[in-house]
CSV table of C-alpha atoms and ligand atoms in Angstrom, one decimal:
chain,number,residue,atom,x,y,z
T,1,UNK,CA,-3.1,-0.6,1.0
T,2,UNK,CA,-1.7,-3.0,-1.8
T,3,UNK,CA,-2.4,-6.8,-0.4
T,4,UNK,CA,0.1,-9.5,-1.7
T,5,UNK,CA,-0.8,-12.1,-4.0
T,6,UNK,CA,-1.4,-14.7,-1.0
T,7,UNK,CA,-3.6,-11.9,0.8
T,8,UNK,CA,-5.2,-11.5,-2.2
T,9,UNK,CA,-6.1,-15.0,-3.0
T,10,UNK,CA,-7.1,-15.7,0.9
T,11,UNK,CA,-9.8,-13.1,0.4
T,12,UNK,CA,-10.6,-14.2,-3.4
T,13,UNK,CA,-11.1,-17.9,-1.4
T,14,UNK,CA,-13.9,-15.9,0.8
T,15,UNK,CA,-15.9,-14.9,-2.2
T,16,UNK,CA,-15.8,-17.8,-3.8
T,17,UNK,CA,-13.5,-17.5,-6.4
T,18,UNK,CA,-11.8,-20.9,-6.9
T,19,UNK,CA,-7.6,-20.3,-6.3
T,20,UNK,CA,-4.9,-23.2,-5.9
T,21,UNK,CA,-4.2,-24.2,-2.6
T,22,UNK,CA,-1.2,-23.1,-0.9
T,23,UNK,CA,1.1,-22.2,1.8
T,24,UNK,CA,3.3,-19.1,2.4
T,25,UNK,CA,7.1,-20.0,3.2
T,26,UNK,CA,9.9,-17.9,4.5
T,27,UNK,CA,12.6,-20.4,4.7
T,28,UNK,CA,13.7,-23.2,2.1
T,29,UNK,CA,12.9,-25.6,4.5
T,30,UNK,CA,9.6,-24.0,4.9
T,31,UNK,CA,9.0,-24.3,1.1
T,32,UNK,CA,9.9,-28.0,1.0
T,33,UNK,CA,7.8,-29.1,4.0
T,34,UNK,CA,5.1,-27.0,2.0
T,35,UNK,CA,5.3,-28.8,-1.1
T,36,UNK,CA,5.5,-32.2,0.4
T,37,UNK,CA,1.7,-31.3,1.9
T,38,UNK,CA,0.5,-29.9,-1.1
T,39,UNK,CA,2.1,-32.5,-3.2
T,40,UNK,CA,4.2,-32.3,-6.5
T,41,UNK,CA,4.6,-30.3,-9.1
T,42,UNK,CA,3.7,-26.9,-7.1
T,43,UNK,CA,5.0,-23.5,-8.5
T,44,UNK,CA,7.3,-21.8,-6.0
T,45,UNK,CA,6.0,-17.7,-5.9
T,46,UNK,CA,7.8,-14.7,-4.9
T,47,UNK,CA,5.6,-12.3,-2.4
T,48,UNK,CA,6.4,-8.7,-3.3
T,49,UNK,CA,3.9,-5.6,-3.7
T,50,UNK,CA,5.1,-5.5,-7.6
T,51,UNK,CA,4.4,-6.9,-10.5
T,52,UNK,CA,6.2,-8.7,-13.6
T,53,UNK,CA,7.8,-10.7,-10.9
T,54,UNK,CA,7.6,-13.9,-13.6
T,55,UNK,CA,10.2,-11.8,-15.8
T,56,UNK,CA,12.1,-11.1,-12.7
T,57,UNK,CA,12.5,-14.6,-12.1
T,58,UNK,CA,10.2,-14.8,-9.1
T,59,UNK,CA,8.2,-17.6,-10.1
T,60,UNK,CA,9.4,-21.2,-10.7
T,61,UNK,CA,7.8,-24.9,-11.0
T,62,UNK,CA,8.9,-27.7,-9.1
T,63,UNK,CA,8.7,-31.3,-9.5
T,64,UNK,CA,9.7,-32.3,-6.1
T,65,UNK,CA,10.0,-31.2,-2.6
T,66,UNK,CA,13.7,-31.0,-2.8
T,67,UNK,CA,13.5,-28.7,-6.3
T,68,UNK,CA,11.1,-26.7,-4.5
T,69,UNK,CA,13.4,-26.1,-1.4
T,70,UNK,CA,16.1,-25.2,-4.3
T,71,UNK,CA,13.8,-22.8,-6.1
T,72,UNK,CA,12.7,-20.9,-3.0
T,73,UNK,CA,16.5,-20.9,-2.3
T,74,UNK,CA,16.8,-19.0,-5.3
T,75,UNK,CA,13.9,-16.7,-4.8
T,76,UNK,CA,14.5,-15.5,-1.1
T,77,UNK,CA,16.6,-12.7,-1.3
T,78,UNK,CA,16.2,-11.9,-4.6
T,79,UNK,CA,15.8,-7.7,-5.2
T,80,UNK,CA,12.6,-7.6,-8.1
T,81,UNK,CA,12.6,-3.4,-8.8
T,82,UNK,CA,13.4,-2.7,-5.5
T,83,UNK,CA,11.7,-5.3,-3.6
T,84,UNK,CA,13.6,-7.8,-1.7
T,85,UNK,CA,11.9,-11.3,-1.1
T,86,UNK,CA,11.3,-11.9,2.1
T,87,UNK,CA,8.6,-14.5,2.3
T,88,UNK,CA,7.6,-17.2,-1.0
T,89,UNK,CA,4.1,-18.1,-1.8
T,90,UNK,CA,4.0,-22.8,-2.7
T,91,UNK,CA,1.2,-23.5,-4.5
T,92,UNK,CA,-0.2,-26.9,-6.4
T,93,UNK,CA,1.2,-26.2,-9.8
T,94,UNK,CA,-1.9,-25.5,-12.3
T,95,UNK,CA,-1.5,-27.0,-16.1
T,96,UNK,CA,-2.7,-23.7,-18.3
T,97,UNK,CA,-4.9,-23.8,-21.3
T,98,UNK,CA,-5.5,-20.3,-21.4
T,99,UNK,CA,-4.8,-17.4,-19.7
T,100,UNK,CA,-7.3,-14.9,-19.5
T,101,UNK,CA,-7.3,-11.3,-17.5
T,102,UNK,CA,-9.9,-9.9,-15.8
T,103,UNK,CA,-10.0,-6.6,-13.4
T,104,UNK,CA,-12.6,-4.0,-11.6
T,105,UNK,CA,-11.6,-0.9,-10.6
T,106,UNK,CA,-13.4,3.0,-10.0
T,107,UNK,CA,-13.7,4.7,-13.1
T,108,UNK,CA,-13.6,8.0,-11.3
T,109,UNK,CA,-14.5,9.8,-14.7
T,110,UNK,CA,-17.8,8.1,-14.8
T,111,UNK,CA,-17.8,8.1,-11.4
T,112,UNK,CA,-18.9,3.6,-11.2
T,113,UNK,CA,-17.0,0.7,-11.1
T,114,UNK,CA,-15.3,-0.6,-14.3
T,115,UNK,CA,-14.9,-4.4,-15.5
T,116,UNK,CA,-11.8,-5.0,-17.8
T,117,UNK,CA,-12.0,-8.5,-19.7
T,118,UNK,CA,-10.0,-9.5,-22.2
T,119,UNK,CA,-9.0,-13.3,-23.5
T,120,UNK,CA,-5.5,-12.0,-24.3
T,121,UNK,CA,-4.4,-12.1,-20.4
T,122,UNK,CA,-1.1,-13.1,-19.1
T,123,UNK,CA,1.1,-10.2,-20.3
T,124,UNK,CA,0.8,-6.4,-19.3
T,125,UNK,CA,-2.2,-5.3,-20.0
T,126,UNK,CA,-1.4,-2.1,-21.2
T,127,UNK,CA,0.0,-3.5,-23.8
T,128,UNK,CA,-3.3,-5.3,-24.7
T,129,UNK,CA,-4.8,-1.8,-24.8
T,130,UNK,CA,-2.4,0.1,-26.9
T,131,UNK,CA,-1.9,-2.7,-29.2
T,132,UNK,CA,-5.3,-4.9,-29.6
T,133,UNK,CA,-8.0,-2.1,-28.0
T,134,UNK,CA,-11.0,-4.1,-29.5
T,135,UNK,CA,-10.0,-7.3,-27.6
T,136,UNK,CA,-10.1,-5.5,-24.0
T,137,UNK,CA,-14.3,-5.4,-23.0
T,138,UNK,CA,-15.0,-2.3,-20.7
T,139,UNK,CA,-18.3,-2.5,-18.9
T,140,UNK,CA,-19.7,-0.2,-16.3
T,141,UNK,CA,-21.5,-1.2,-13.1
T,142,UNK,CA,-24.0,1.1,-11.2
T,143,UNK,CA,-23.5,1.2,-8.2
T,144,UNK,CA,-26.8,2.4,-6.7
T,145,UNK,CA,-28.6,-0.5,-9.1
T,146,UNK,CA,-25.4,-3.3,-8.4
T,147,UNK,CA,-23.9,-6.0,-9.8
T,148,UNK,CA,-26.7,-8.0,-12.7
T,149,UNK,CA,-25.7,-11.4,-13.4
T,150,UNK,CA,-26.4,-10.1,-17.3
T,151,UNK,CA,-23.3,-7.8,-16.9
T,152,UNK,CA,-20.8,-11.1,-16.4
T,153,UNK,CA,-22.0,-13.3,-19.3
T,154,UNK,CA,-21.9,-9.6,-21.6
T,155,UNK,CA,-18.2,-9.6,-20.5
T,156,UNK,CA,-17.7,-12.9,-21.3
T,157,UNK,CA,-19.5,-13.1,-24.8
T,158,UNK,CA,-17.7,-9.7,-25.8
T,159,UNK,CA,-14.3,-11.0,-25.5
T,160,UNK,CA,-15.5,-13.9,-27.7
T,161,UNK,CA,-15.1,-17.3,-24.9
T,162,UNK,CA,-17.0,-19.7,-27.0
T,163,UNK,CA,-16.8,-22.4,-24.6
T,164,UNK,CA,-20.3,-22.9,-22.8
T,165,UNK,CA,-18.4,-24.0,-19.6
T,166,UNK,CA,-15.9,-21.1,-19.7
T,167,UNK,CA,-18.1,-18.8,-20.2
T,168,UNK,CA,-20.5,-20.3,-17.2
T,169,UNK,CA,-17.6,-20.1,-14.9
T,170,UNK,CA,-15.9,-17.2,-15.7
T,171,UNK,CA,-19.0,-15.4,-15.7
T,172,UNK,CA,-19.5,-16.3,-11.7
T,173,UNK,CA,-16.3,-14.9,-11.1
T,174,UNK,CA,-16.7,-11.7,-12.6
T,175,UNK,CA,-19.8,-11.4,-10.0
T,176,UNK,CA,-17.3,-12.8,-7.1
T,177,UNK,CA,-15.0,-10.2,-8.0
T,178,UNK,CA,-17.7,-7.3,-7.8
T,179,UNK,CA,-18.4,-9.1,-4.6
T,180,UNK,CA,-15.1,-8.5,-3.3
T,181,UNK,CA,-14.0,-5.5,-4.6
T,182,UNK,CA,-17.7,-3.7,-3.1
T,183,UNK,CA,-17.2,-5.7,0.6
T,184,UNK,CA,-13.8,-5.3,1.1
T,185,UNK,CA,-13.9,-1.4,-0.4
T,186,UNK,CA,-11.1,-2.3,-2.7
T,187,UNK,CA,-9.8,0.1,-5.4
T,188,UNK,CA,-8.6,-2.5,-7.6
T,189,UNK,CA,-9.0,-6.3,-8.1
T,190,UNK,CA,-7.4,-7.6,-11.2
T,191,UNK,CA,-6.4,-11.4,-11.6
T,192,UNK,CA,-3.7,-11.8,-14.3
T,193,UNK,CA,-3.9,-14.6,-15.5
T,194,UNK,CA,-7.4,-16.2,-14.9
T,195,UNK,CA,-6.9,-19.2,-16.2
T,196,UNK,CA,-8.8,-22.1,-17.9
T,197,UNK,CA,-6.2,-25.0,-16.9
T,198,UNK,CA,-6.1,-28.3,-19.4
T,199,UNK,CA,-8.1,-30.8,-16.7
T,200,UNK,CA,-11.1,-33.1,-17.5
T,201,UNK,CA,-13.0,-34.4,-19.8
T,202,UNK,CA,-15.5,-31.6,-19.5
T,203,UNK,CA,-13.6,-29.3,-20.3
T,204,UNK,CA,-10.9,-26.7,-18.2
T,205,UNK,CA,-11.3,-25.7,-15.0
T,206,UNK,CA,-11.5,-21.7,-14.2
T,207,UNK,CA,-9.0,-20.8,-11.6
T,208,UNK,CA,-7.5,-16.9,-10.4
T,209,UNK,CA,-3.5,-17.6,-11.1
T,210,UNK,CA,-2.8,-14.2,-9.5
T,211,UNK,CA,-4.3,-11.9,-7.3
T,212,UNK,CA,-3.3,-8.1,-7.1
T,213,UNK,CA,-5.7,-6.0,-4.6
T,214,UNK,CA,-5.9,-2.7,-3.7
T,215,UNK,CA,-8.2,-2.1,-0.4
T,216,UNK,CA,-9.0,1.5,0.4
T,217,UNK,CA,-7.1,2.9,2.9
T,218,UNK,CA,-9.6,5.3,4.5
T,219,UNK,CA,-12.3,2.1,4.7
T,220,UNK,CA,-9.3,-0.1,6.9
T,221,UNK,CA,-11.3,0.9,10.0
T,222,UNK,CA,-14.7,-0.8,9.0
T,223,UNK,CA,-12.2,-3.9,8.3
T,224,UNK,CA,-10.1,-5.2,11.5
T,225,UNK,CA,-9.2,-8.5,9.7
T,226,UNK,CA,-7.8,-6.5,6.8
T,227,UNK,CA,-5.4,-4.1,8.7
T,228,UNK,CA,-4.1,-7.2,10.5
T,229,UNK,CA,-2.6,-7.9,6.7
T,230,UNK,CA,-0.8,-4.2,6.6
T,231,UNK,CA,2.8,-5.7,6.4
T,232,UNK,CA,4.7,-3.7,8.4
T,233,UNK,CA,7.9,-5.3,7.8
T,234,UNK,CA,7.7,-3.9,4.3
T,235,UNK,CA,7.4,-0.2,5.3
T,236,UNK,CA,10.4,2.2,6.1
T,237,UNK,CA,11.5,1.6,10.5
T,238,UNK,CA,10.8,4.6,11.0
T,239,UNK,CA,7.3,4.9,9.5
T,240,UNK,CA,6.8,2.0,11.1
T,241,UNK,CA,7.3,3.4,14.7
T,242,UNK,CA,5.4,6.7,13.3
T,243,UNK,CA,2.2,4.5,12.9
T,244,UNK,CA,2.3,2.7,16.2
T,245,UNK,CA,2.4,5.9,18.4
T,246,UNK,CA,0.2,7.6,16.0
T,247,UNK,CA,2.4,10.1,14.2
T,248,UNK,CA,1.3,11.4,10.6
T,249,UNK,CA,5.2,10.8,9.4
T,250,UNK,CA,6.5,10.4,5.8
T,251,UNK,CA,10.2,10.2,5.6
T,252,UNK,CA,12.4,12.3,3.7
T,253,UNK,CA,16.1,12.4,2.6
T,254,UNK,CA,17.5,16.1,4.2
T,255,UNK,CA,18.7,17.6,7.1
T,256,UNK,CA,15.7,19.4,8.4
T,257,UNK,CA,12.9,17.6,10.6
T,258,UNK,CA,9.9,19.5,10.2
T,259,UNK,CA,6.5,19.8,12.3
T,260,UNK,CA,3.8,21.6,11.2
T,261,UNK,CA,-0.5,21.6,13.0
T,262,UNK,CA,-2.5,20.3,9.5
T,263,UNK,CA,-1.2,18.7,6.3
T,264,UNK,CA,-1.3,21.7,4.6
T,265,UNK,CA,0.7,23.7,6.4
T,266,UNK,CA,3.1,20.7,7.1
T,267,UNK,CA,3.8,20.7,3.2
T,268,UNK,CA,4.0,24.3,3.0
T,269,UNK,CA,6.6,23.9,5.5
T,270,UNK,CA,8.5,21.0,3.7
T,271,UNK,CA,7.8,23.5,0.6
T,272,UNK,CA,9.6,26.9,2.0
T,273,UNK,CA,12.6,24.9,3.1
T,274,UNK,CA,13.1,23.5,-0.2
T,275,UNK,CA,12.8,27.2,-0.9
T,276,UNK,CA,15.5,28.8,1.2
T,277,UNK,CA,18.1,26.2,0.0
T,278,UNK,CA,17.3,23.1,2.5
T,279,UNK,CA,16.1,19.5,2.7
T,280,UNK,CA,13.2,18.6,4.9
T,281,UNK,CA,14.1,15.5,6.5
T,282,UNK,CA,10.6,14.3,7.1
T,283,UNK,CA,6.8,15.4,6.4
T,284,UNK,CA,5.3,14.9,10.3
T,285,UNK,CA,1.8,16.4,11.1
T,286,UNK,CA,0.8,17.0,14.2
T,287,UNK,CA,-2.3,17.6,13.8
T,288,UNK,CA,-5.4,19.5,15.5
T,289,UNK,CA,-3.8,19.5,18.9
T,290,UNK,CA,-0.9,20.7,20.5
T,291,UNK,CA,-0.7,18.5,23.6
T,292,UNK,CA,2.7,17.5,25.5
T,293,UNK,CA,2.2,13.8,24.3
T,294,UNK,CA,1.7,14.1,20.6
T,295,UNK,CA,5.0,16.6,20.4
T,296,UNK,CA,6.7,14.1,22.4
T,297,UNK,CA,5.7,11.3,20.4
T,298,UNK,CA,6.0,13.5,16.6
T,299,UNK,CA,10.0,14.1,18.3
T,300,UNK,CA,10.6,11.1,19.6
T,301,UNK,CA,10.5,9.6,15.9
T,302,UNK,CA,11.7,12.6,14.2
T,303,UNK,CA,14.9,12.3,16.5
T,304,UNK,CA,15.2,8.6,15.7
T,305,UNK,CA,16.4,10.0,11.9
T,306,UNK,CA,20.3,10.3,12.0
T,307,UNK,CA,20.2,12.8,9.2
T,308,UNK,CA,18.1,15.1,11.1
T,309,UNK,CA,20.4,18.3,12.1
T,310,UNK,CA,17.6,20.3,13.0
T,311,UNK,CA,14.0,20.9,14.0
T,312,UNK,CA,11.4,23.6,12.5
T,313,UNK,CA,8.5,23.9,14.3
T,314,UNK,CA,5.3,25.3,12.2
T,315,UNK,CA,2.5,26.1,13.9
T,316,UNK,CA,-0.3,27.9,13.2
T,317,UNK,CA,-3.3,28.5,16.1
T,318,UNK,CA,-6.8,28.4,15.0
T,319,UNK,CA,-8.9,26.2,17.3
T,320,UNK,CA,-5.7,24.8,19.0
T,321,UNK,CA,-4.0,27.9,20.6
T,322,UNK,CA,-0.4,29.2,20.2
T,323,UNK,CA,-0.3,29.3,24.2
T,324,UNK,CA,-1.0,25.6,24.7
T,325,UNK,CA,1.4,24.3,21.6
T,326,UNK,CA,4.7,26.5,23.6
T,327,UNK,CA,3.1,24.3,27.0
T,328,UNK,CA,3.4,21.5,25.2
T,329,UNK,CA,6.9,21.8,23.3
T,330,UNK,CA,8.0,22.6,27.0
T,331,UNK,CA,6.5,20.0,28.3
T,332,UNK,CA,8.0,17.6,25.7
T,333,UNK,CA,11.5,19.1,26.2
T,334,UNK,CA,11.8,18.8,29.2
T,335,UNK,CA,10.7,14.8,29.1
T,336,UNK,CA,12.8,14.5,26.5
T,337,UNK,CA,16.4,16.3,26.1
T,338,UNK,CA,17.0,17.0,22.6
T,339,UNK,CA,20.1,18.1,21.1
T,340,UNK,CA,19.3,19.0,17.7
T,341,UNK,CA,19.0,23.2,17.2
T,342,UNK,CA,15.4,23.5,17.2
T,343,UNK,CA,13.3,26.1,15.1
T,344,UNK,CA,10.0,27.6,15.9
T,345,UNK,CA,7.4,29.8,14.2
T,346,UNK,CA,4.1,30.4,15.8
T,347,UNK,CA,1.5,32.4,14.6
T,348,UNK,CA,-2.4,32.8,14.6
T,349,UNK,CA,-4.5,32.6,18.3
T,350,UNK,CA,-2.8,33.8,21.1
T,351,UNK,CA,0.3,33.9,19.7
T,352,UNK,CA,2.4,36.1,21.8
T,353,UNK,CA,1.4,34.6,24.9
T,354,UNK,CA,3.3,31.4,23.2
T,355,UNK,CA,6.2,33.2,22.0
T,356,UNK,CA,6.2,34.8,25.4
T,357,UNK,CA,6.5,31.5,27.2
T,358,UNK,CA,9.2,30.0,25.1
T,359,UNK,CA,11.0,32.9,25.5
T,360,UNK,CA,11.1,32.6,29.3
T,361,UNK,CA,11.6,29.0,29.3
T,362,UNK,CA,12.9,27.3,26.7
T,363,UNK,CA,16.1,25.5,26.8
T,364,UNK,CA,19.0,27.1,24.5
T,365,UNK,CA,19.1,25.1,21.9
T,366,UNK,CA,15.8,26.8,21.3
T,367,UNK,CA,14.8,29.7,18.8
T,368,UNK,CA,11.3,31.4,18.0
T,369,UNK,CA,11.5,32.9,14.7
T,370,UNK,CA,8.5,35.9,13.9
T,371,UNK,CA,7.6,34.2,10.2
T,372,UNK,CA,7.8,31.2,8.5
T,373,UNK,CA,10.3,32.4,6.1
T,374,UNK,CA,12.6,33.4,8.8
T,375,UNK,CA,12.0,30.2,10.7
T,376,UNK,CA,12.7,28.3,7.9
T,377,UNK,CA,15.9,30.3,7.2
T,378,UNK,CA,17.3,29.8,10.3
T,379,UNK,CA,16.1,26.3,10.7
T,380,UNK,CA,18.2,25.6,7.4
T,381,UNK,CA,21.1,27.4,8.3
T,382,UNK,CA,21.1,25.4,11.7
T,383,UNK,CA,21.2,22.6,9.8
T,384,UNK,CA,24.3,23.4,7.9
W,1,GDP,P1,3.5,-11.9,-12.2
W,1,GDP,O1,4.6,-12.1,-13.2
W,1,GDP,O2,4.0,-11.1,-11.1
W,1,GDP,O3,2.3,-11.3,-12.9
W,1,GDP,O4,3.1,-13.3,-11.6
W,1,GDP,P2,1.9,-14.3,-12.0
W,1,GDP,O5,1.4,-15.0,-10.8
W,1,GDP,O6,0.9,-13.7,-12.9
W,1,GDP,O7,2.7,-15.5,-12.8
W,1,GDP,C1,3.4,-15.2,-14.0
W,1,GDP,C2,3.3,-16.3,-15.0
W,1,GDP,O8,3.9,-17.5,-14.4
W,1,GDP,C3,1.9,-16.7,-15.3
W,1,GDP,O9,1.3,-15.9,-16.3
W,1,GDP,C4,2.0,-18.2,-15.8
W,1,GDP,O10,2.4,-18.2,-17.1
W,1,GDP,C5,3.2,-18.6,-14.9
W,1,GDP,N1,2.7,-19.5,-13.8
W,1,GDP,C6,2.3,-19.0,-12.6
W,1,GDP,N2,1.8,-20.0,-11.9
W,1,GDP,C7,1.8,-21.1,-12.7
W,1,GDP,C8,1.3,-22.5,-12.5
W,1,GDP,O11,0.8,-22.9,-11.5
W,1,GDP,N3,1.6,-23.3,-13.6
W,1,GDP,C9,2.1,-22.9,-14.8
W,1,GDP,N4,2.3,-23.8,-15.7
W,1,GDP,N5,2.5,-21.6,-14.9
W,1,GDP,C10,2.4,-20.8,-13.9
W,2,MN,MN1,0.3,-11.7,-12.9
């Protein structure tokens, strides 16, 4: 799950990682009111799970309240690589010295964490590493022994910051970071820019600019407060109503809907209609069992599709058997009253029994095909 920058900052805040102070706006008016708290000049941020949104024109000073109501005017709406701003991000406006980047991540090869530093931060930074490899520092953390202060100032020293308070302060971030990125089971943390703004007599202040954060989807469980921030606005509607009854659903652009019991199967399925000259129309898993509730639930979102001509069923009995899947399409049919030609394959423990029932029951607009092959075909022709 990819936080946005505010999301990412909030949690940066957490740890300890100093960040500007801001507010999240999804109106002009909203931005203004914003900027009047925070007080002038604040830069005016557009929140999308992208980057490069400065190129984009995505991010934009402002000098006054007013200017910052214009700005986000400007912003809102705005389509950055496919990514239409819904919602700005008003933060006190930081004056930059230096900009810096700094990132952790798995390095699944060596199988620990990996700190990226380099002092030439603000632009991509695989440009850094095609171009200038010596100036990005790598440096490995174990993660049975942990995080050693000694690892930070090594970072720090390597990319050559000669400033004593720099190098202090960034080198308590890079610990923050490893912090974060460990408690929050993140997959990536990368602030681009860290800056070192122009401030004080003693020198600049260390501050994360941006925030991009990639939390582990199969840890959201251990992390209530995280899965709170899962935008749902962002995803597709009808994943969206996939995920709130439960329903292992990724939409696709055909004709066919397609069901399958287990993921492998499922894109199997999506695989041998592609074969026979189809398109699947979705990738929906139902799963271990067969019960009345989860068909009705996997059809009741595959239905909602208004490209979907037709249904293949795939299903395959191992522990959940044949005879109890046929209960439940019935079940679910009868609930629900479906149109669409429907398509279905069963095969494995106590097959015929299931065949046998559908065949006995089933409304018309019902077929059981022998193989998948034949289902598919038929399934695809339906479709037509
Ligand atoms: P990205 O383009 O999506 O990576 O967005 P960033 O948050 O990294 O911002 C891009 C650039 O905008 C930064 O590298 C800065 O140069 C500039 N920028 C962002 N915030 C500020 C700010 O508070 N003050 C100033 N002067 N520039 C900023
Ligand atoms: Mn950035």
């Amino acid at each position: 799950m990819d936080l946005y920058e505010f999301q990412g900052k909030e949690l940066f805040r957490r740890v300890g990682i100093p960040v500007s102070e801001g507010r999240l706006a999804l109106t002009p008016g909203e931005a203004k009111e914003a900027a009047r708290e925070l007080g002038c000049p604040v830069v005016v941020k557009a929140q999308v799970l992208t980057g490069g949104r400065g190129k984009a024109g995505g991010i934009k000073l402002a000098e006054t309240p007013a200017d910052a109501e214009a700005r986000a005017r400007d912003i809102l709406g705005l389509d950055i690589r496919g990514h239409v701003v819904h919602q700005v991000w008003v933060e006190r406006a930081s004056e930059i010295a230096r900009e810096y980047y700094l990132s952790v991540t798995f390095d699944r090869g060596a199988k620990k964490p990996l700190f990226m530093f380099t002092t030439q931060g603000g632009i991509d930074i695989e440009e850094v590493a095609a171009t200038n490899p010596d100036a990005l520092v790598r440096l490995h953390v174990d993660p049975l022994e942990g995080y050693h202060a000694w690892q930070g100032r090594r970072l720090v020293y390597g990319a050559g910051v000669t400033d004593p308070g720099e190098q202090k302060q960034i080198a308590a971030v890079v610990g923050k970071l490893y912090d974060a990125f460990v408690g929050y089971e993140a997959m990536l943390c990368e602030i681009n820019p860290l800056i070192v703004t122009t401030e004080g007599e003693a020198g600049g202040k260390v501050l994360a600019l941006d925030s991009k954060f990639t939390i582990d989807d199969n840890a959201l469980f251990r992390h209530a407060e995280l899965a709170e921030m899962r935008d749902l606005a962002a995803a597709d509607p009808l994943e969206r109503l996939a995920r709130e009854k439960g329903v292992t659903y990724v939409k696709l652009d055909g004709e066919v809907g397609v069901l399958g019991n287990g993921a492998g199967l499922t894109m199997s399925t999506v695989d041998v209609v592609t074969f026979v000259g189809g398109r699947p129309a979705n990738f929906c898993d139902l799963g271990g069992g067969g019960d009345a509730q989860g068909v009705v639930d996997a059809l009741s979102v595959i239905t909602q599709d208004p490209q979907v001509r037709s249904i293949f069923f795939n299903i395959f009995g191992g522990i959940t058997r044949c005879d109890e899947v046929a209960r439940g399409i019935l079940q679910a049919l009868a609930q629900m009253g479906i149109e669409d030609p429907i398509v279905v394959r069963l095969d494995g423990t106590n097959a015929e029994e299931g065949r046998r029932l559908l065949e006995e029951a089933a409304p018309a607009n019902l077929r059981v095909e022998a193989t998948m092959l034949d289902g598919a075909r038929r399934a695809v022709e339906l479709a037509a």
